[in-house]
Every structure is written in C-alpha cells, then in structure tokens.
Coordinates of C-alpha atoms in Angstrom, one line a residue:
X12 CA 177.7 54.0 88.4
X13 CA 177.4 52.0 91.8
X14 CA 176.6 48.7 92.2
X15 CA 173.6 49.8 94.3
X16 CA 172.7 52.5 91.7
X17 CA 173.1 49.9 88.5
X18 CA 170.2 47.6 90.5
X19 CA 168.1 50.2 91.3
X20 CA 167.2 50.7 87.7
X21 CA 166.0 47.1 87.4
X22 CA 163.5 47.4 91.1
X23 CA 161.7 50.7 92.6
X24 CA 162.1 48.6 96.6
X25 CA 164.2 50.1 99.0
X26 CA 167.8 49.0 97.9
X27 CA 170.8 50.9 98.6
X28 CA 169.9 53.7 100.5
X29 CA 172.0 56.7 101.3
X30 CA 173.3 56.9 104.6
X31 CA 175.5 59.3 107.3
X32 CA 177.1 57.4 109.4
X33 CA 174.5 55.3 111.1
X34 CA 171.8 57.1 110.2
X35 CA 169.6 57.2 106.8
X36 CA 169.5 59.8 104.6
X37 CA 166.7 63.1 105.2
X38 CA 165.9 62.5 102.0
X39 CA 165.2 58.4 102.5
X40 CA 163.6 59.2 105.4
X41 CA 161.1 61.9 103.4
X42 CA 160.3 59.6 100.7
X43 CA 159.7 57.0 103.4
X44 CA 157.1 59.3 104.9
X45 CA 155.5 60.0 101.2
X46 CA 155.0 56.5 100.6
X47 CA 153.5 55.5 103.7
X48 CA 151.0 58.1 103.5
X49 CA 150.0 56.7 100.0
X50 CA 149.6 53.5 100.8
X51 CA 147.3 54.6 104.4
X52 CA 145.7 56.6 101.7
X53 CA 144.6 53.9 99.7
X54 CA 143.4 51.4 102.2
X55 CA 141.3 54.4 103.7
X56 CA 140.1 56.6 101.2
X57 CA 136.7 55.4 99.2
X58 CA 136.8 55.0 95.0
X59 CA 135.1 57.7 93.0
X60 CA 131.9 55.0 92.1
X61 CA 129.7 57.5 90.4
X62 CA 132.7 58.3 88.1
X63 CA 133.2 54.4 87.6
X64 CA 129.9 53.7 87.2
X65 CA 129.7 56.3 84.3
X66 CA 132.6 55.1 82.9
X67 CA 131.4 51.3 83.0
X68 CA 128.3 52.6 81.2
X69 CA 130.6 53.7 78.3
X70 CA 132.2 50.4 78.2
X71 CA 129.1 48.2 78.3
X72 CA 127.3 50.2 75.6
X73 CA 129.1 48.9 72.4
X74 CA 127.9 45.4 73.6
X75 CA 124.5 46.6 75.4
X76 CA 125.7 44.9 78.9
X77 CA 123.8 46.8 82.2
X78 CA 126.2 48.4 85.0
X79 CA 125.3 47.3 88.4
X80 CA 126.5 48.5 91.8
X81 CA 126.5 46.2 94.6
X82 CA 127.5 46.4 97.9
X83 CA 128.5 43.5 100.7
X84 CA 127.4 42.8 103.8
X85 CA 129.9 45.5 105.5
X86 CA 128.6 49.1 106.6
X87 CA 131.2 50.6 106.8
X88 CA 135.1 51.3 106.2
X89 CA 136.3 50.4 109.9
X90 CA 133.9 47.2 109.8
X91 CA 135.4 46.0 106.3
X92 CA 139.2 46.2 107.6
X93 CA 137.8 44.6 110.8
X94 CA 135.4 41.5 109.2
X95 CA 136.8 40.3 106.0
X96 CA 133.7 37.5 106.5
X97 CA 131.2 40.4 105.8
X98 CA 132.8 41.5 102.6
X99 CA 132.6 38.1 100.7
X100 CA 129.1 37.5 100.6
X101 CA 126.1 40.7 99.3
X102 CA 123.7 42.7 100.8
X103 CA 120.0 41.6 100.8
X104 CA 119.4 44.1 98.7
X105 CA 122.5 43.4 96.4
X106 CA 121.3 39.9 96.0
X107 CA 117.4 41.1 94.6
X108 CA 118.5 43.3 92.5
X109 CA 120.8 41.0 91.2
X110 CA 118.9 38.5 90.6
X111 CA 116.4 40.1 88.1
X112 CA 119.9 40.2 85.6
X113 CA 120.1 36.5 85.8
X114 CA 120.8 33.9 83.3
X115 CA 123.7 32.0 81.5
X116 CA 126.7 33.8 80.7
X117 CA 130.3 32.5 80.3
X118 CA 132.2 35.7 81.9
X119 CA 131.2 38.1 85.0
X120 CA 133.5 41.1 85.3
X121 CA 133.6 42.4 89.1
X122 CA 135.4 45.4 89.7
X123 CA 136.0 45.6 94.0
X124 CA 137.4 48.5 95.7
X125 CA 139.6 46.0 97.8
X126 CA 142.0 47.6 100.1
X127 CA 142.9 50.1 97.0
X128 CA 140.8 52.9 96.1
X129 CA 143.8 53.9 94.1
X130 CA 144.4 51.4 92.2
X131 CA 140.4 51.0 91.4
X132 CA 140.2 54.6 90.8
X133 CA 143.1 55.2 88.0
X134 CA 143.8 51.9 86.7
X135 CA 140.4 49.5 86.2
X136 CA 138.6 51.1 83.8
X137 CA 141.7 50.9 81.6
X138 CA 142.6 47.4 82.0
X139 CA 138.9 46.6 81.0
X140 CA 138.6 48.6 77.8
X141 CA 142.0 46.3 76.5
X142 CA 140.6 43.2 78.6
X143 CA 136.7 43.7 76.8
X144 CA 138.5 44.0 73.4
X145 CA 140.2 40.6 73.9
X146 CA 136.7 38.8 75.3
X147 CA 134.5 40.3 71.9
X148 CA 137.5 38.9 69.8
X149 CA 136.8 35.5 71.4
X150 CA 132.4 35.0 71.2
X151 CA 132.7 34.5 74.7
X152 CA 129.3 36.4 76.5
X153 CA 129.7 38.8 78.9
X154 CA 127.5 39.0 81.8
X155 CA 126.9 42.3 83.0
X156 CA 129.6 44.6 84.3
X157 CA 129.4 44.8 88.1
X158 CA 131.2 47.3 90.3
X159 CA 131.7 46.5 93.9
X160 CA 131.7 48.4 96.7
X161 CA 133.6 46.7 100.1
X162 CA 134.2 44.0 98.9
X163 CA 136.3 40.9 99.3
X164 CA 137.4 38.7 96.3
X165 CA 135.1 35.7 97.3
X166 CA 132.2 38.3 96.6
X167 CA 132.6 37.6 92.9
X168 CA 131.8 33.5 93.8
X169 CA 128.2 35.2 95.1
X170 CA 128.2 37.1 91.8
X171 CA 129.0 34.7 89.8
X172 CA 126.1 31.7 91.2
X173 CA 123.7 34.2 90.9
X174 CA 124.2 35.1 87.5
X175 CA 124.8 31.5 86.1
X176 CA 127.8 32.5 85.1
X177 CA 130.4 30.0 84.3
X178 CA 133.9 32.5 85.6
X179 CA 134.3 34.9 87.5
X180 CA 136.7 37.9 86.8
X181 CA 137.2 39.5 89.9
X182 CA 139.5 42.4 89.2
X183 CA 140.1 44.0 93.2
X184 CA 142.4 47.1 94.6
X185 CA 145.2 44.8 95.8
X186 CA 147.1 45.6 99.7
X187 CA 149.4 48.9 98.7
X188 CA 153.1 48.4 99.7
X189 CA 154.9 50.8 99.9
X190 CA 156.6 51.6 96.2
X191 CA 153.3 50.8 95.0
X192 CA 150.1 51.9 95.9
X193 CA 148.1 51.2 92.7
X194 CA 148.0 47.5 92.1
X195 CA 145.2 45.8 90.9
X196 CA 144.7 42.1 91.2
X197 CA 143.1 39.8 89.1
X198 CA 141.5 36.7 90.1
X199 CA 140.0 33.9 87.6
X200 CA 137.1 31.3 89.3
X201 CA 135.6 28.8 87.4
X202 CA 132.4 27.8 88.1
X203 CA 131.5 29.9 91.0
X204 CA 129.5 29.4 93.5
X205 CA 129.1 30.2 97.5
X206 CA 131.6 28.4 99.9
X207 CA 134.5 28.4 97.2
X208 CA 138.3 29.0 98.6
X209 CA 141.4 30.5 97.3
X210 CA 142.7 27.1 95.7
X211 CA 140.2 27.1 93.5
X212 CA 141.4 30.3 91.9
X213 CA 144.0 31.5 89.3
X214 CA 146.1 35.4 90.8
X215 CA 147.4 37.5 88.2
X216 CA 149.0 40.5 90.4
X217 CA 150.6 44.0 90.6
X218 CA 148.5 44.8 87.7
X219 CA 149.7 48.4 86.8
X220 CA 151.4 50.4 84.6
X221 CA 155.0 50.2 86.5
X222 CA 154.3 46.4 87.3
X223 CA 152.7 43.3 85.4
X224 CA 151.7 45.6 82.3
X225 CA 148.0 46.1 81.0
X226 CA 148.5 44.6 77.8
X227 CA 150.7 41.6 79.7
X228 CA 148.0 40.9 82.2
X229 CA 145.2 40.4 79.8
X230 CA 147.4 38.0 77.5
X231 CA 147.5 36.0 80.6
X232 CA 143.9 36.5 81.6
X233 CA 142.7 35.5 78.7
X234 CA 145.0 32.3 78.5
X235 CA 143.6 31.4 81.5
X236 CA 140.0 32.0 81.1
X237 CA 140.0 29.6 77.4
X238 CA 142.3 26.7 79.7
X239 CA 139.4 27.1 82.4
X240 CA 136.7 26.8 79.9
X241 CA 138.7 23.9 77.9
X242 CA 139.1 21.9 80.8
X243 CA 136.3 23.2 83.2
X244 CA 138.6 24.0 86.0
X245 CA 140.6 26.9 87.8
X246 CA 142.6 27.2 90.2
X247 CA 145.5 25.0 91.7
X248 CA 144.5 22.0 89.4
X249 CA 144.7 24.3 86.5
X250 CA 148.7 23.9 85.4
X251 CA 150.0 27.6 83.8
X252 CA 151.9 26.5 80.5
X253 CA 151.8 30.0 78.7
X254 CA 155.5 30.2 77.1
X255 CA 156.9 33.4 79.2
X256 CA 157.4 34.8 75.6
X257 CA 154.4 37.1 75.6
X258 CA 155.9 39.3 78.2
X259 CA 157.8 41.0 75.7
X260 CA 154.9 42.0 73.9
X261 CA 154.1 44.1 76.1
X262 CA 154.5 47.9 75.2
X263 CA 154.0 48.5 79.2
X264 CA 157.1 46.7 80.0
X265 CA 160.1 47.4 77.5
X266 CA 162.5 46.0 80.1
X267 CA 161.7 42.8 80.3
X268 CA 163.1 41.9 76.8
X269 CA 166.4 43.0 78.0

C-alpha cells in the first residue's frame, strides 16, 4: 500500500490523487464533478418539511410537546443566500403564533434548513430521537419542537426569548464541502434572547454518520447543556473539560479508538 493510499483510509479530502503526467485523473476529475453538484444541490434544493413535520409529530408525542413551523423574515431561496440579516429574526406571523406556546421551559429544539437541505432532510430527525432520549433521562423540560424554514442560527435566540426558554438547541444544515454534503451543526445558547452573537454560543459540527457520530454528538451536547445550566452561561466563557474518552463510545465512529 502507498503512502498516499495508507492515509486515505484515515480522511475522505482530496489527498493523493491520480495523475498523467500533469494532468489529474478522468476519474478525479468525475468525482470532482459528482461532488460539486451535491454540495450546489444542497445549498439549493428545499427540505422535505411536511415529511419533517410528520416525523417531529412522532417524536413529540411520547412527551405530548406541539410541532411548530416557522419561517424568517426571508421570501425566498435567492433572498436568504443574499440577506443572512433576514434569516435570524421571524416572520410576523411566526412570532403570533409563537407566542400562544409560551412559557418556561429549560430546552427549545430548532431544527433550520441552513444551507443543507441534505443534511436536514436525512440526518435530523435521527439525531433527535437519540438526543430526546438523553434530555427525558435528565428531568430537563422540553419546549416545543420547532422546525425552521430559512433560517439562520441566531433565529433560535428569537425562539428561544419568546418561549422563556432558558437554551437554545439550534440544530442547522451546516455549508456542504465538498466530501460532505450532509453535515448538521449544533449550536448550544444559554439564555437567549434577541441581539445575542456567535461568542455567546457553544458549535458542535460535522454532525453525521461519516463525521462527529450521532451517539458522539449528543454526549457532548448534553455535557454542555448541564455545564450551561450549572453555571448559567454558554459560549466562549463556558471552558469544554469533557475527557476526549467518550469518543470511543461511539458505535458511529469505530476508528477513533485506534
């Protein structure tokens, strides 16, 4: 085996590519092409919501939590990649029906579209069902389960201050690159409110079953969410001392104990 071909097992980014003479391979060049096209695909194409929204009905039942569909202040797919300003803060309309679902909660999960339909589409509803499991394990209330369309990841501070809710779980179709196309990020605000910037948040990322693993990523999560609560803060004050250990828990991610 080649030294090129040995670290190719360990990364899926573009190391060691065939080449003739100075040109790269057809079959680089192909799978170039593929991957592009997935990742324009993903930033362009809309989530299946209705399916979502069904599927979030099945989750909330156990625990009787409504599904609600919001939208932001964009109209439209060009205007969102154009005005990221529009997609942090609701609709009118958003905002009133929200508001008849407020009260005190201690979690808000908001599913966002992001720049990912992909990754929204195949992989949120299963990093909730192990994500809800952890939360009803821990007394923690859940607000209800909010789906997202257009949105940006300061939508959930909006979400959040309306509900009275003291975090936010924004969980948003991350940029695709292009060996990955599905990532989902995860992003942890603790008392949220309007106005609130990106230091004041914990990022758990790649979430997916080639990357940061399911299982993995709600270990963390949840480690986060009880620190935030214990010390009523998130973000760049809030020090990660998890030991690395739990990574190789992780059934997702059988490599990383090697």
């Amino acid at each position: 085996m080649s030294f090129s071909e040995e670290w190719k097992q360990f990364s899926k980014a573009r190391i060691g590519l065939q080449r003739f003479g100075g040109s790269i391979s057809t079959k680089e060049v192909l799978k170039f092409r593929l991957d592009h096209a997935r990742a324009r695909d993903a930033v362009l194409l809309s989530p299946n919501f209705s399916n979502l929204l069904e599927q979030l009905g099945v989750l909330g039942k156990p625990n009787k939590l409504p599904t609600l569909f919001m939208e932001s202040k964009v109209h439209s797919k060009e205007e969102y990649l154009l005005r990221p300003d529009l997609g942090k803060r609701l609709s009118l309309e958003s905002i009133v029906n929200l508001q008849t679902f407020a009260g005190e909660c201690d979690l808000v999960l908001i599913g966002v579209d992001g720049l990912s339909a992909k990754a929204i589409d195949q992989n949120l509803i299963p990093f909730l069902k192990i994500l809800i499991d952890a939360i009803n394990k821990t007394g923690l209330r859940l607000g209800p389960l909010v789906l997202s369309k257009w949105g940006r990841v300061a939508i959930g501070d909006e979400i959040g201050e309306v509900l009275n809710s003291k975090i936010s779980i924004v969980i948003i179709g991350e940029r695709p690159g292009l060996s990955s196309a599905d990532s989902l990020g995860v992003y942890i605000t603790y008392s949220p409110q309007v106005g609130k910037t990106d230091e004041s948040r914990n990022c758990i990322s790649n979430v997916r079953p080639g990357g940061f693993g399911f299982e993995a990523a709600v270990a963390k999560t949840m480690y986060l969410v009880e620190e935030s609560i214990r010390r009523k803060l998130s973000g760049v004050e809030l020090k990660d001392e998890m030991p690395p250990e739990f990574l190789l828990k992780s059934k997702e991610n059988p490599n990383l104990s090697a």
